[in-house]
PDB file of C-alpha atoms in Angstrom:
ATOM      1  CA  MET A  26      85.088 111.947  77.050  1.00  0.00           C
ATOM      2  CA  SER A  27      81.613 110.819  77.969  1.00  0.00           C
ATOM      3  CA  ASP A  28      79.640 108.121  76.187  1.00  0.00           C
ATOM      4  CA  ASP A  29      77.652 110.898  74.487  1.00  0.00           C
ATOM      5  CA  ASP A  30      80.854 112.005  72.750  1.00  0.00           C
ATOM      6  CA  THR A  31      81.777 108.689  71.109  1.00  0.00           C
ATOM      7  CA  SER A  32      81.051 110.034  67.625  1.00  0.00           C
ATOM      8  CA  LYS A  33      83.482 112.877  68.356  1.00  0.00           C
ATOM      9  CA  ILE A  34      86.375 110.716  69.583  1.00  0.00           C
ATOM     10  CA  PRO A  35      89.213 111.456  67.178  1.00  0.00           C
ATOM     11  CA  LEU A  36      91.189 108.775  65.405  1.00  0.00           C
ATOM     12  CA  ALA A  37      94.698 108.807  66.838  1.00  0.00           C
ATOM     13  CA  GLY A  38      96.383 106.833  64.060  1.00  0.00           C
ATOM     14  CA  THR A  39      97.848 103.340  64.027  1.00  0.00           C
ATOM     15  CA  ALA A  40      99.950 102.199  66.981  1.00  0.00           C
ATOM     16  CA  SER A  41     100.915  99.114  68.926  1.00  0.00           C
ATOM     17  CA  LEU A  42      99.530  98.812  72.447  1.00  0.00           C
ATOM     18  CA  ASP A  43     102.960  99.623  73.904  1.00  0.00           C
ATOM     19  CA  ASP A  44     103.464 102.701  71.715  1.00  0.00           C
ATOM     20  CA  ALA A  45      99.963 104.011  72.497  1.00  0.00           C
ATOM     21  CA  ARG A  46     100.472 103.437  76.241  1.00  0.00           C
ATOM     22  CA  SER A  47     103.822 105.245  76.055  1.00  0.00           C
ATOM     23  CA  ALA A  48     102.226 108.216  74.288  1.00  0.00           C
ATOM     24  CA  VAL A  49      99.538 108.522  76.977  1.00  0.00           C
ATOM     25  CA  GLN A  50     102.124 108.047  79.743  1.00  0.00           C
ATOM     26  CA  ALA A  51     104.126 110.929  78.227  1.00  0.00           C
ATOM     27  CA  VAL A  52     101.023 113.151  78.358  1.00  0.00           C
ATOM     28  CA  SER A  53     100.450 112.174  82.005  1.00  0.00           C
ATOM     29  CA  SER A  54     104.064 113.149  82.744  1.00  0.00           C
ATOM     30  CA  GLN A  55     103.472 116.513  81.071  1.00  0.00           C
ATOM     31  CA  VAL A  56     100.341 117.073  83.175  1.00  0.00           C
ATOM     32  CA  PHE A  57     102.359 116.156  86.292  1.00  0.00           C
ATOM     33  CA  ASP A  58     104.892 118.835  85.320  1.00  0.00           C
ATOM     34  CA  PHE A  59     102.062 121.323  84.696  1.00  0.00           C
ATOM     35  CA  THR A  60     100.995 121.100  88.366  1.00  0.00           C
ATOM     36  CA  GLY A  61     104.057 123.179  89.214  1.00  0.00           C
ATOM     37  CA  VAL A  62     104.184 122.022  92.827  1.00  0.00           C
ATOM     38  CA  PRO A  63     106.145 119.219  94.509  1.00  0.00           C
ATOM     39  CA  GLY A  64     104.208 116.032  95.053  1.00  0.00           C
ATOM     40  CA  LYS A  65     103.864 112.405  94.085  1.00  0.00           C
ATOM     41  CA  ALA A  66     101.780 110.497  91.576  1.00  0.00           C
ATOM     42  CA  SER A  67     100.080 107.164  92.117  1.00  0.00           C
ATOM     43  CA  GLU A  68     101.713 104.199  90.406  1.00  0.00           C
ATOM     44  CA  ALA A  69      98.868 102.827  88.280  1.00  0.00           C
ATOM     45  CA  GLY A  70      99.753 102.565  84.595  1.00  0.00           C
ATOM     46  CA  PRO A  71      97.634 103.101  81.496  1.00  0.00           C
ATOM     47  CA  GLY A  72      94.919 100.619  80.540  1.00  0.00           C
ATOM     48  CA  ILE A  73      93.268  99.652  77.256  1.00  0.00           C
ATOM     49  CA  SER A  74      89.553  99.872  76.456  1.00  0.00           C
ATOM     50  CA  ALA A  75      87.383  99.405  73.395  1.00  0.00           C
ATOM     51  CA  CYS A  76      86.336 102.345  71.240  1.00  0.00           C
ATOM     52  CA  SER A  77      82.577 102.493  71.557  1.00  0.00           C
ATOM     53  CA  GLY A  78      80.810 101.732  68.310  1.00  0.00           C
ATOM     54  CA  MET A  79      83.968 100.518  66.562  1.00  0.00           C
ATOM     55  CA  ASP A  80      85.415  97.077  65.818  1.00  0.00           C
ATOM     56  CA  GLU A  81      87.013  96.151  69.151  1.00  0.00           C
ATOM     57  CA  GLU A  82      89.465  93.827  67.435  1.00  0.00           C
ATOM     58  CA  LYS A  83      90.892  96.717  65.402  1.00  0.00           C
ATOM     59  CA  TYR A  84      90.386  99.885  67.495  1.00  0.00           C
ATOM     60  CA  PHE A  85      91.227 100.769  71.075  1.00  0.00           C
ATOM     61  CA  GLN A  86      91.643 103.688  73.462  1.00  0.00           C
ATOM     62  CA  VAL A  87      94.196 104.169  76.197  1.00  0.00           C
ATOM     63  CA  TYR A  88      93.069 105.538  79.546  1.00  0.00           C
ATOM     64  CA  HIS A  89      95.326 106.520  82.430  1.00  0.00           C
ATOM     65  CA  PRO A  90      93.637 107.413  85.725  1.00  0.00           C
ATOM     66  CA  TRP A  91      96.026 108.521  88.445  1.00  0.00           C
ATOM     67  CA  ASN A  92      96.208 110.630  91.553  1.00  0.00           C
ATOM     68  CA  PHE A  93      98.516 113.542  92.345  1.00  0.00           C
ATOM     69  CA  GLN A  94      99.150 114.326  95.991  1.00  0.00           C
ATOM     70  CA  PRO A  95     101.018 117.580  96.665  1.00  0.00           C
ATOM     71  CA  ASN A  96     103.676 117.491  99.397  1.00  0.00           C
ATOM     72  CA  SER A  97     101.842 120.409 101.025  1.00  0.00           C
ATOM     73  CA  PRO A  98      98.038 119.974 101.362  1.00  0.00           C
ATOM     74  CA  GLY A  99      97.561 123.684 100.654  1.00  0.00           C
ATOM     75  CA  ASP A 100      99.126 123.274  97.207  1.00  0.00           C
ATOM     76  CA  VAL A 101      96.023 121.656  95.632  1.00  0.00           C
ATOM     77  CA  ASP A 102      94.588 125.074  94.708  1.00  0.00           C
ATOM     78  CA  LYS A 103      97.982 126.309  93.519  1.00  0.00           C
ATOM     79  CA  ALA A 104      98.358 123.198  91.313  1.00  0.00           C
ATOM     80  CA  MET A 105      94.903 123.794  89.794  1.00  0.00           C
ATOM     81  CA  GLU A 106      95.810 127.420  89.003  1.00  0.00           C
ATOM     82  CA  HIS A 107      98.992 126.225  87.266  1.00  0.00           C
ATOM     83  CA  LEU A 108      97.018 123.580  85.351  1.00  0.00           C
ATOM     84  CA  LYS A 109      94.403 126.119  84.223  1.00  0.00           C
ATOM     85  CA  ALA A 110      97.168 128.305  82.805  1.00  0.00           C
ATOM     86  CA  LYS A 111      99.205 125.494  81.205  1.00  0.00           C
ATOM     87  CA  LEU A 112      96.187 123.704  79.708  1.00  0.00           C
ATOM     88  CA  ASN A 113      95.694 126.701  77.427  1.00  0.00           C
ATOM     89  CA  THR A 114      99.182 126.522  75.881  1.00  0.00           C
ATOM     90  CA  GLY A 115     101.207 124.274  73.596  1.00  0.00           C
ATOM     91  CA  GLY A 116      98.272 122.768  71.734  1.00  0.00           C
ATOM     92  CA  TRP A 117      96.109 122.358  74.836  1.00  0.00           C
ATOM     93  CA  VAL A 118      92.650 123.939  74.964  1.00  0.00           C
ATOM     94  CA  LEU A 119      90.777 124.191  78.261  1.00  0.00           C
ATOM     95  CA  LYS A 120      87.284 123.043  77.263  1.00  0.00           C
ATOM     96  CA  ASP A 121      85.473 123.195  80.596  1.00  0.00           C
ATOM     97  CA  GLU A 122      85.906 124.413  84.157  1.00  0.00           C
ATOM     98  CA  TYR A 123      83.139 123.785  86.666  1.00  0.00           C
ATOM     99  CA  ARG A 124      82.279 122.846  90.224  1.00  0.00           C
ATOM    100  CA  ASP A 125      80.694 119.397  90.512  1.00  0.00           C
ATOM    101  CA  ASN A 126      77.545 118.652  92.501  1.00  0.00           C
ATOM    102  CA  SER A 127      79.381 116.820  95.300  1.00  0.00           C
ATOM    103  CA  PRO A 128      79.017 118.173  98.841  1.00  0.00           C
ATOM    104  CA  ASN A 129      82.516 119.694  98.497  1.00  0.00           C
ATOM    105  CA  LYS A 130      81.758 121.331  95.112  1.00  0.00           C
ATOM    106  CA  ASN A 131      85.098 120.114  93.736  1.00  0.00           C
ATOM    107  CA  LEU A 132      86.679 122.126  90.924  1.00  0.00           C
ATOM    108  CA  ASN A 133      86.904 120.159  87.647  1.00  0.00           C
ATOM    109  CA  LEU A 134      88.967 120.944  84.550  1.00  0.00           C
ATOM    110  CA  VAL A 135      88.640 119.302  81.126  1.00  0.00           C
ATOM    111  CA  ALA A 136      91.164 119.976  78.353  1.00  0.00           C
ATOM    112  CA  ASP A 137      91.920 118.548  74.921  1.00  0.00           C
ATOM    113  CA  ASN A 138      95.063 118.439  72.828  1.00  0.00           C
ATOM    114  CA  ASP A 139      93.970 117.865  69.229  1.00  0.00           C
ATOM    115  CA  ALA A 140      97.520 117.369  67.943  1.00  0.00           C
ATOM    116  CA  LYS A 141      98.180 114.600  70.479  1.00  0.00           C
ATOM    117  CA  LYS A 142      94.603 113.244  70.225  1.00  0.00           C
ATOM    118  CA  VAL A 143      94.169 113.194  74.010  1.00  0.00           C
ATOM    119  CA  SER A 144      91.827 114.606  76.611  1.00  0.00           C
ATOM    120  CA  VAL A 145      92.469 115.155  80.308  1.00  0.00           C
ATOM    121  CA  SER A 146      89.969 115.474  83.151  1.00  0.00           C
ATOM    122  CA  ILE A 147      91.134 116.760  86.531  1.00  0.00           C
ATOM    123  CA  VAL A 148      89.234 116.973  89.818  1.00  0.00           C
ATOM    124  CA  ALA A 149      90.577 118.889  92.833  1.00  0.00           C
ATOM    125  CA  TYR A 150      89.833 117.045  96.070  1.00  0.00           C
ATOM    126  CA  GLY A 151      90.997 119.877  98.309  1.00  0.00           C
ATOM    127  CA  LYS A 152      88.720 119.146 101.259  1.00  0.00           C
ATOM    128  CA  ARG A 153      89.711 115.518 101.804  1.00  0.00           C
ATOM    129  CA  PRO A 154      91.888 114.503 104.760  1.00  0.00           C
ATOM    130  CA  SER A 155      94.715 113.995 102.213  1.00  0.00           C
ATOM    131  CA  PRO A 156      94.069 116.640  99.543  1.00  0.00           C
ATOM    132  CA  SER A 157      94.847 115.495  96.015  1.00  0.00           C
ATOM    133  CA  LEU A 158      94.003 115.780  92.333  1.00  0.00           C
ATOM    134  CA  GLY A 159      92.225 112.992  90.473  1.00  0.00           C
ATOM    135  CA  ILE A 160      93.532 112.959  86.908  1.00  0.00           C
ATOM    136  CA  GLU A 161      92.515 110.880  83.902  1.00  0.00           C
ATOM    137  CA  VAL A 162      94.141 111.067  80.492  1.00  0.00           C
ATOM    138  CA  VAL A 163      92.222 109.398  77.637  1.00  0.00           C
ATOM    139  CA  SER A 164      93.436 108.939  74.080  1.00  0.00           C
ATOM    140  CA  GLY A 165      91.565 109.045  70.833  1.00  0.00           C
ATOM    141  CA  CYS A 166      90.900 105.743  69.067  1.00  0.00           C
ATOM    142  CA  TYR A 167      93.987 103.950  67.829  1.00  0.00           C
ATOM    143  CA  ARG A 168      93.989 101.281  65.149  1.00  0.00           C
ATOM    144  CA  ILE A 169      96.095  98.236  65.984  1.00  0.00           C
ATOM    145  CA  PRO A 170      98.680  97.368  63.289  1.00  0.00           C
ATOM    146  CA  ASP A 171      97.777  94.411  61.064  1.00  0.00           C
ATOM    147  CA  GLY A 172      98.789  91.116  62.656  1.00  0.00           C
ATOM    148  CA  GLN A 173      98.663  92.423  66.242  1.00  0.00           C
ATOM    149  CA  THR A 174      96.003  91.701  68.858  1.00  0.00           C
ATOM    150  CA  ILE A 175      94.286  94.042  71.310  1.00  0.00           C
ATOM    151  CA  HIS A 176      94.250  92.867  74.940  1.00  0.00           C
ATOM    152  CA  HIS A 177      91.734  94.996  76.862  1.00  0.00           C
ATOM    153  CA  SER A 178      92.733  95.706  80.464  1.00  0.00           C
TER     154      SER A 178
END
């Protein structure tokens, strides 16, 4: 979700920071499963950011950038094929597929799940010494329950 899309960021409902992080973590786990190849994910957990143009004391987004490294370097392309197929099922809609303007012309996928109020962006880094996928899951804007505080991270 780029800054140009802030007016289109869906409201994801009311949730505590922990519940919202857990929801995004569950989506990241689903995306991991969608790769369909053995590998490992980086350990970084979800973070909290402000919703652009909204009261940052009441609204927040959860973002979860992580890296997936297949056990076999040749499985990056296979994982992307699995992701392309899976990100058009179960409420997911593949919104964009393109090659970026990097020297390696990396394949990028962008998909949304309106029911879960999340978006995922995936970049295939197949030509690196350690081929991997860069993945970021971003939620819609949550409202913090009354009496709770948002701690941006």
